Short mmCIF file of C-alpha atoms and ligand atoms in Angstrom, two decimals:
data_model
loop_
_atom_site.label_atom_id
_atom_site.label_comp_id
_atom_site.label_asym_id
_atom_site.label_seq_id
_atom_site.Cartn_x
_atom_site.Cartn_y
_atom_site.Cartn_z
CA UNK A 1 -46.93 21.32 10.57
CA UNK A 2 -48.80 18.06 10.86
CA UNK A 3 -52.14 17.89 12.63
CA UNK A 4 -53.96 14.87 13.96
CA UNK A 5 -57.46 15.50 15.25
CA UNK A 6 -58.62 13.25 18.06
CA UNK A 7 -62.39 12.83 18.32
CA UNK A 8 -62.99 11.65 21.87
CA UNK A 9 -65.66 12.78 24.33
CA UNK A 10 -63.64 15.99 24.43
CA UNK A 11 -62.00 16.38 21.00
CA UNK A 12 -58.50 17.79 20.75
CA UNK A 13 -55.66 18.26 18.29
CA UNK A 14 -52.13 16.93 18.16
CA UNK A 15 -49.73 19.31 16.43
CA UNK A 16 -46.38 17.97 15.25
CA UNK A 17 -43.74 20.51 14.27
CA UNK A 18 -40.04 21.04 14.77
CA UNK A 19 -39.44 23.96 17.11
CA UNK A 20 -43.05 24.10 18.35
CA UNK A 21 -41.74 24.44 21.93
CA UNK A 22 -41.02 28.10 21.26
CA UNK A 23 -44.57 28.83 20.13
CA UNK A 24 -46.39 26.51 22.53
CA UNK A 25 -48.04 29.45 24.31
CA UNK A 26 -49.87 30.42 21.14
CA UNK A 27 -51.41 26.96 20.73
CA UNK A 28 -52.28 26.69 24.40
CA UNK A 29 -53.99 30.08 24.27
CA UNK A 30 -56.19 28.78 21.44
CA UNK A 31 -57.66 26.12 23.71
CA UNK A 32 -57.64 27.79 27.11
CA UNK A 33 -58.89 30.94 28.87
CA UNK A 34 -56.57 30.25 31.77
CA UNK A 35 -54.92 33.10 33.62
CA UNK A 36 -52.28 30.85 35.18
CA UNK A 37 -50.25 27.98 33.78
CA UNK A 38 -48.12 25.55 35.77
CA UNK A 39 -45.42 23.75 33.82
CA UNK A 40 -44.61 20.34 35.31
CA UNK A 41 -41.34 18.69 34.32
CA UNK A 42 -38.68 16.41 35.74
CA UNK A 43 -35.23 17.78 36.53
CA UNK A 44 -33.64 16.58 33.26
CA UNK A 45 -36.29 17.98 30.95
CA UNK A 46 -36.64 21.16 33.00
CA UNK A 47 -32.94 21.89 32.56
CA UNK A 48 -33.29 21.61 28.79
CA UNK A 49 -36.67 23.10 27.95
CA UNK A 50 -38.45 24.66 30.90
CA UNK A 51 -37.51 28.25 30.07
CA UNK A 52 -38.45 27.99 26.42
CA UNK A 53 -41.91 26.80 27.37
CA UNK A 54 -42.32 29.30 30.21
CA UNK A 55 -41.17 32.18 28.00
CA UNK A 56 -43.62 31.28 25.28
CA UNK A 57 -46.45 31.09 27.81
CA UNK A 58 -45.48 34.46 29.34
CA UNK A 59 -45.40 36.08 25.94
CA UNK A 60 -49.01 35.04 25.47
CA UNK A 61 -49.96 36.68 28.76
CA UNK A 62 -50.16 33.65 31.06
CA UNK A 63 -48.91 33.94 34.61
CA UNK A 64 -46.47 31.07 34.77
CA UNK A 65 -44.79 28.92 37.37
CA UNK A 66 -42.98 25.59 37.17
CA UNK A 67 -42.98 22.49 39.29
CA UNK A 68 -39.83 20.39 38.91
CA UNK A 69 -39.44 16.92 40.42
CA UNK A 70 -36.41 14.60 40.43
CA UNK A 71 -36.04 12.66 37.16
CA UNK A 72 -36.52 8.92 37.29
CA UNK A 73 -39.12 6.19 37.63
CA UNK A 74 -38.65 6.28 41.45
CA UNK A 75 -40.41 9.63 41.48
CA UNK A 76 -43.59 8.06 40.18
CA UNK A 77 -45.47 7.94 43.46
CA UNK A 78 -48.15 9.72 45.44
CA UNK A 79 -45.64 11.89 47.33
CA UNK A 80 -44.64 13.51 44.05
CA UNK A 81 -48.33 14.05 43.25
CA UNK A 82 -48.86 15.65 46.68
CA UNK A 83 -46.00 18.05 45.98
CA UNK A 84 -47.61 18.94 42.66
CA UNK A 85 -50.88 19.74 44.47
CA UNK A 86 -48.92 22.01 46.84
CA UNK A 87 -47.48 23.96 43.94
CA UNK A 88 -50.84 24.24 42.20
CA UNK A 89 -52.59 25.42 45.36
CA UNK A 90 -49.82 27.82 46.42
CA UNK A 91 -49.81 29.37 42.96
CA UNK A 92 -53.56 29.94 43.29
CA UNK A 93 -54.54 27.73 40.37
CA UNK A 94 -58.31 27.80 39.85
CA UNK A 95 -60.73 25.63 37.92
CA UNK A 96 -60.02 27.73 34.79
CA UNK A 97 -56.24 27.40 34.92
CA UNK A 98 -54.05 24.93 33.11
CA UNK A 99 -51.29 22.40 33.73
CA UNK A 100 -48.60 21.90 31.10
CA UNK A 101 -47.06 18.42 31.22
CA UNK A 102 -43.58 18.76 29.70
CA UNK A 103 -41.58 15.53 29.42
CA UNK A 104 -41.74 11.79 28.95
CA UNK A 105 -44.29 9.21 29.99
CA UNK A 106 -43.76 9.51 33.73
CA UNK A 107 -44.34 13.26 33.64
CA UNK A 108 -47.37 12.99 31.37
CA UNK A 109 -48.95 10.32 33.55
CA UNK A 110 -48.39 12.17 36.82
CA UNK A 111 -49.02 15.76 35.70
CA UNK A 112 -52.13 14.48 33.94
CA UNK A 113 -53.28 12.74 37.10
CA UNK A 114 -52.63 15.85 39.21
CA UNK A 115 -54.68 17.87 36.70
CA UNK A 116 -57.43 15.24 36.65
CA UNK A 117 -57.85 15.39 40.41
CA UNK A 118 -56.86 18.90 41.58
CA UNK A 119 -60.14 20.79 42.19
CA UNK A 120 -61.88 17.69 40.78
CA UNK A 121 -60.22 18.21 37.45
CA UNK A 122 -58.63 21.12 35.59
CA UNK A 123 -57.37 21.36 32.00
CA UNK A 124 -53.96 20.17 30.95
CA UNK A 125 -51.85 20.02 27.82
CA UNK A 126 -49.18 17.52 26.88
CA UNK A 127 -45.79 18.41 25.47
CA UNK A 128 -44.21 14.96 25.19
CA UNK A 129 -40.43 15.00 24.76
CA UNK A 130 -39.56 11.31 24.42
CA UNK A 131 -40.36 9.17 21.37
CA UNK A 132 -42.31 6.75 23.56
CA UNK A 133 -44.47 9.53 24.95
CA UNK A 134 -44.89 11.14 21.54
CA UNK A 135 -46.11 8.00 19.78
CA UNK A 136 -47.89 6.36 22.65
CA UNK A 137 -48.63 7.83 26.03
CA UNK A 138 -49.73 11.29 24.92
CA UNK A 139 -52.76 9.87 23.11
CA UNK A 140 -55.59 8.11 24.87
CA UNK A 141 -56.14 10.14 28.00
CA UNK A 142 -54.72 7.69 30.50
CA UNK A 143 -53.06 9.25 33.52
CA UNK A 144 -51.73 7.48 36.55
CA UNK A 145 -49.29 6.90 39.34
CA UNK A 146 -47.63 3.86 40.92
CA UNK A 147 -48.33 2.60 44.42
CA UNK A 148 -46.35 0.03 46.38
CA UNK A 149 -48.59 -2.79 45.11
CA UNK A 150 -48.00 -2.06 41.45
CA UNK A 151 -47.51 0.32 38.57
CA UNK A 152 -50.29 2.65 37.47
CA UNK A 153 -52.75 1.15 39.92
CA UNK A 154 -54.16 4.60 40.64
CA UNK A 155 -55.21 6.86 37.81
CA UNK A 156 -57.92 8.54 35.79
CA UNK A 157 -58.99 9.04 32.21
CA UNK A 158 -58.39 12.71 31.46
CA UNK A 159 -58.03 14.03 27.91
CA UNK A 160 -55.56 16.85 27.21
CA UNK A 161 -56.76 20.10 25.59
CA UNK A 162 -54.00 19.87 23.01
CA UNK A 163 -50.83 17.83 22.45
CA UNK A 164 -47.75 19.61 21.08
CA UNK A 165 -44.99 17.41 19.68
CA UNK A 166 -41.59 18.86 18.87
CA UNK A 167 -39.51 16.15 17.13
CA UNK A 168 -36.37 18.21 17.78
CA UNK A 169 -36.55 17.18 21.43
CA UNK A 170 -35.53 13.68 20.32
CA UNK A 171 -32.09 15.03 19.38
CA UNK A 172 -31.32 15.57 23.04
CA UNK A 173 -32.25 12.03 24.04
CA UNK A 174 -29.72 9.29 24.62
CA UNK A 175 -29.97 6.62 21.93
CA UNK A 176 -31.50 4.15 24.36
CA UNK A 177 -34.62 6.27 24.76
CA UNK A 178 -35.19 6.58 21.05
CA UNK A 179 -34.88 2.80 20.70
CA UNK A 180 -37.35 2.43 23.53
CA UNK A 181 -39.95 4.37 21.57
CA UNK A 182 -39.20 2.38 18.42
CA UNK A 183 -40.65 -0.76 20.01
CA UNK A 184 -44.05 0.93 20.19
CA UNK A 185 -43.57 2.25 16.66
CA UNK A 186 -42.97 -1.31 15.41
CA UNK A 187 -46.01 -2.44 17.41
CA UNK A 188 -48.29 -0.09 15.46
CA UNK A 189 -47.10 -1.59 12.19
CA UNK A 190 -47.65 -5.11 13.52
CA UNK A 191 -51.21 -4.58 14.72
CA UNK A 192 -52.62 -2.23 12.09
CA UNK A 193 -50.48 -1.21 9.15
CA UNK A 194 -48.49 -3.56 6.92
CA UNK A 195 -47.31 -0.75 4.60
CA UNK A 196 -45.98 1.21 7.54
CA UNK A 197 -44.16 -1.91 8.81
CA UNK A 198 -42.63 -2.34 5.36
CA UNK A 199 -41.45 1.28 5.37
CA UNK A 200 -39.76 0.71 8.70
CA UNK A 201 -37.99 -2.26 7.12
CA UNK A 202 -36.90 -0.37 4.00
CA UNK A 203 -36.00 3.02 5.40
CA UNK A 204 -34.54 4.50 8.54
CA UNK A 205 -37.45 5.72 10.66
CA UNK A 206 -35.31 8.44 12.20
CA UNK A 207 -34.82 10.06 8.78
CA UNK A 208 -38.53 10.89 8.58
CA UNK A 209 -39.55 10.81 12.19
CA UNK A 210 -42.36 13.37 11.78
CA UNK A 211 -44.19 11.04 9.39
CA UNK A 212 -43.55 8.12 11.72
CA UNK A 213 -44.98 10.00 14.70
CA UNK A 214 -47.97 11.13 12.63
CA UNK A 215 -48.73 7.57 11.51
CA UNK A 216 -48.44 6.16 15.02
CA UNK A 217 -50.63 8.76 16.70
CA UNK A 218 -53.17 8.43 13.88
CA UNK A 219 -53.38 4.68 14.42
CA UNK A 220 -53.68 5.12 18.16
CA UNK A 221 -56.24 7.88 17.66
CA UNK A 222 -58.37 5.60 15.47
CA UNK A 223 -58.23 2.77 17.97
CA UNK A 224 -58.80 4.92 21.04
CA UNK A 225 -61.66 6.95 19.57
CA UNK A 226 -63.50 3.72 18.80
CA UNK A 227 -62.86 2.45 22.30
CA UNK A 228 -62.15 5.30 24.71
CA UNK A 229 -62.51 3.29 27.91
CA UNK A 230 -60.62 0.20 26.89
CA UNK A 231 -63.39 -2.34 26.53
CA UNK A 232 -62.41 -3.96 23.26
CA UNK A 233 -60.33 -2.82 20.31
CA UNK A 234 -58.00 -0.79 22.47
CA UNK A 235 -56.64 -4.03 23.83
CA UNK A 236 -54.86 -4.48 20.50
CA UNK A 237 -52.45 -1.75 21.63
CA UNK A 238 -51.23 -4.25 24.20
CA UNK A 239 -49.59 -6.43 21.55
CA UNK A 240 -46.34 -7.71 23.06
CA UNK A 241 -47.27 -6.16 26.38
CA UNK A 242 -48.50 -9.21 28.33
CA UNK A 243 -45.15 -10.93 28.19
CA UNK A 244 -43.40 -7.56 28.10
CA UNK A 245 -44.93 -6.60 31.44
CA UNK A 246 -43.99 -9.99 32.84
CA UNK A 247 -40.39 -9.48 31.82
CA UNK A 248 -40.33 -5.97 33.28
CA UNK A 249 -41.73 -7.39 36.49
CA UNK A 250 -39.12 -10.17 36.59
CA UNK A 251 -36.45 -7.47 36.36
CA UNK A 252 -38.27 -5.51 39.06
CA UNK A 253 -38.54 -2.71 36.46
CA UNK A 254 -34.80 -2.09 36.63
CA UNK A 255 -32.20 -2.75 33.98
CA UNK A 256 -34.71 -3.27 31.19
CA UNK A 257 -36.78 -0.55 29.60
CA UNK A 258 -40.44 -0.80 28.66
CA UNK A 259 -39.60 -0.77 24.96
CA UNK A 260 -36.98 -3.50 25.28
CA UNK A 261 -39.43 -5.70 27.16
CA UNK A 262 -42.21 -5.05 24.65
CA UNK A 263 -39.89 -5.96 21.77
CA UNK A 264 -39.15 -9.32 23.40
CA UNK A 265 -42.84 -9.78 24.18
CA UNK A 266 -43.86 -9.19 20.56
CA UNK A 267 -41.32 -11.71 19.32
CA UNK A 268 -42.22 -14.43 21.83
CA UNK A 269 -45.97 -14.17 21.40
CA UNK A 270 -45.82 -14.19 17.60
CA UNK A 271 -43.43 -17.11 17.60
CA UNK A 272 -45.84 -19.10 19.79
CA UNK A 273 -48.87 -18.29 17.68
CA UNK A 274 -46.96 -18.87 14.46
CA UNK A 275 -46.02 -22.34 15.69
CA UNK A 276 -49.68 -23.03 16.31
CA UNK A 277 -50.58 -21.99 12.79
CA UNK A 278 -52.49 -18.89 13.97
CA UNK A 279 -50.02 -16.36 12.62
CA UNK A 280 -48.79 -16.45 9.02
CA UNK A 281 -45.44 -18.18 8.83
CA UNK A 282 -42.43 -15.89 8.43
CA UNK A 283 -44.04 -13.12 10.49
CA UNK A 284 -41.83 -13.60 13.54
CA UNK A 285 -38.65 -13.48 11.47
CA UNK A 286 -39.68 -10.09 10.13
CA UNK A 287 -40.43 -8.76 13.61
CA UNK A 288 -37.08 -10.06 14.89
CA UNK A 289 -35.20 -8.45 12.00
CA UNK A 290 -36.96 -5.13 12.49
CA UNK A 291 -36.35 -5.07 16.25
CA UNK A 292 -32.68 -5.85 15.64
CA UNK A 293 -32.46 -3.11 13.03
CA UNK A 294 -33.56 -0.59 15.65
CA UNK A 295 -31.29 -1.95 18.37
CA UNK A 296 -33.95 -3.79 20.36
CA UNK A 297 -33.50 -7.18 22.05
CA UNK A 298 -35.56 -10.14 20.85
CA UNK A 299 -34.95 -12.71 23.55
CA UNK A 300 -34.56 -13.02 27.28
CA UNK A 301 -33.21 -15.55 29.74
CA UNK A 302 -36.49 -15.75 31.69
CA UNK A 303 -38.37 -19.03 31.31
CA UNK A 304 -41.93 -19.23 30.02
CA UNK A 305 -42.97 -20.51 33.45
CA UNK A 306 -41.55 -17.38 35.10
CA UNK A 307 -43.32 -15.15 32.59
CA UNK A 308 -46.63 -16.93 33.01
CA UNK A 309 -46.40 -16.60 36.77
CA UNK A 310 -45.57 -12.92 36.56
CA UNK A 311 -48.56 -12.40 34.24
CA UNK A 312 -50.86 -13.82 36.89
CA UNK A 313 -50.26 -10.81 39.11
CA UNK A 314 -50.84 -8.30 36.30
CA UNK A 315 -53.58 -5.75 36.93
CA UNK A 316 -55.01 -6.23 33.45
CA UNK A 317 -55.95 -9.81 34.24
CA UNK A 318 -59.63 -9.66 34.98
CA UNK A 319 -60.87 -13.07 36.19
CA UNK A 320 -58.80 -16.12 35.53
CA UNK A 321 -58.33 -15.43 31.84
CA UNK A 322 -56.11 -13.08 29.88
CA UNK A 323 -56.66 -11.38 26.54
CA UNK A 324 -53.67 -12.13 24.37
CA UNK A 325 -53.14 -9.98 21.30
CA UNK A 326 -52.15 -12.09 18.32
CA UNK A 327 -51.42 -11.37 14.68
CA UNK A 328 -53.04 -13.02 11.68
CA UNK A 329 -50.20 -11.49 9.74
CA UNK A 330 -48.28 -8.20 9.82
CA UNK A 331 -50.85 -5.38 9.97
CA UNK A 332 -53.75 -7.51 11.19
CA UNK A 333 -54.41 -8.37 14.83
CA UNK A 334 -57.07 -9.77 17.13
CA UNK A 335 -57.49 -10.75 20.76
CA UNK A 336 -57.79 -14.26 22.06
CA UNK A 337 -58.91 -15.13 25.55
CA UNK A 338 -56.61 -17.64 27.19
CA UNK A 339 -57.04 -19.14 30.66
CA UNK A 340 -54.23 -17.89 32.88
CA UNK A 341 -53.19 -21.39 33.81
CA UNK A 342 -53.00 -22.23 30.09
CA UNK A 343 -50.74 -19.27 29.31
CA UNK A 344 -47.52 -21.15 29.84
CA UNK A 345 -48.76 -23.97 27.62
CA UNK A 346 -49.74 -21.44 24.96
CA UNK A 347 -46.39 -19.68 24.82
CA UNK A 348 -44.40 -22.88 25.03
CA UNK A 349 -46.42 -24.29 22.12
MG1 MG B 1 -46.46 0.46 26.07
#
């Protein structure tokens, strides 16, 4: 068992262990006096794991119900949240009770948001089942839901009581989803840890995925605990994400995954800053090679003008400037404020 302790306003632990799904109730009991637990999962994850989680919770004496919603990004909307509230209220969930978010990023975001707002906030735990959710979205306390005007425009900061990561759940994922998570894994090496990046180059990350997950959540933990509300250092986690979001937007969030777009974004931004002598030369080649090794794309047909325009409508663009995350070299990153109308010039370099 690996443990990562997160010291936020409300500290919590992340436990990483194969098979932990079957003993999740024990760990949830350690952090909660709840009488009732509602497991929230999408239809795919529910079919695979719902009963294992519910059984473990029952064995520990919780009264348990489940709320299952249709799998897919299209479900990420306020109607789905309203249905979650119905289940929570009908089950008689009180202030003391607990929500169990079982699934990938969409589930964690929405179940977390439902927990953050139902009765003005009740406890929740995360059991992330995708690599992306395990290394990224289960740490940091961000919850949210999409509205017609954009993704994650409504949300809340709400820290989980505990995060339980079972690497065995990755075995049931299609290859594409594991690759998707690898983009964020590579990102952590780029922004904070040259040795880790080198390990990803030398070895196959999937052969020692528990260590990989532990390293990633530790890096994110360190960054987030120094900057819980995203004022400064936390922006480094957006490396590759400005252009990545633009690309996702240009595809209307269909046909390209978040990880694929981030991989392309990391490559394009480091190439631009390398050309300007900001990033150590040779860095981009290493990022390209590593993305290719893990089956991620490194280029896209969209023009820099298209990407710059798409970035202008991004919610993270306060004022007329944007904070680009750049590398000095692998393992060392910083932010640079660039005027939005200079973005195209910057990336064209
Ligand atoms: Mg991301």
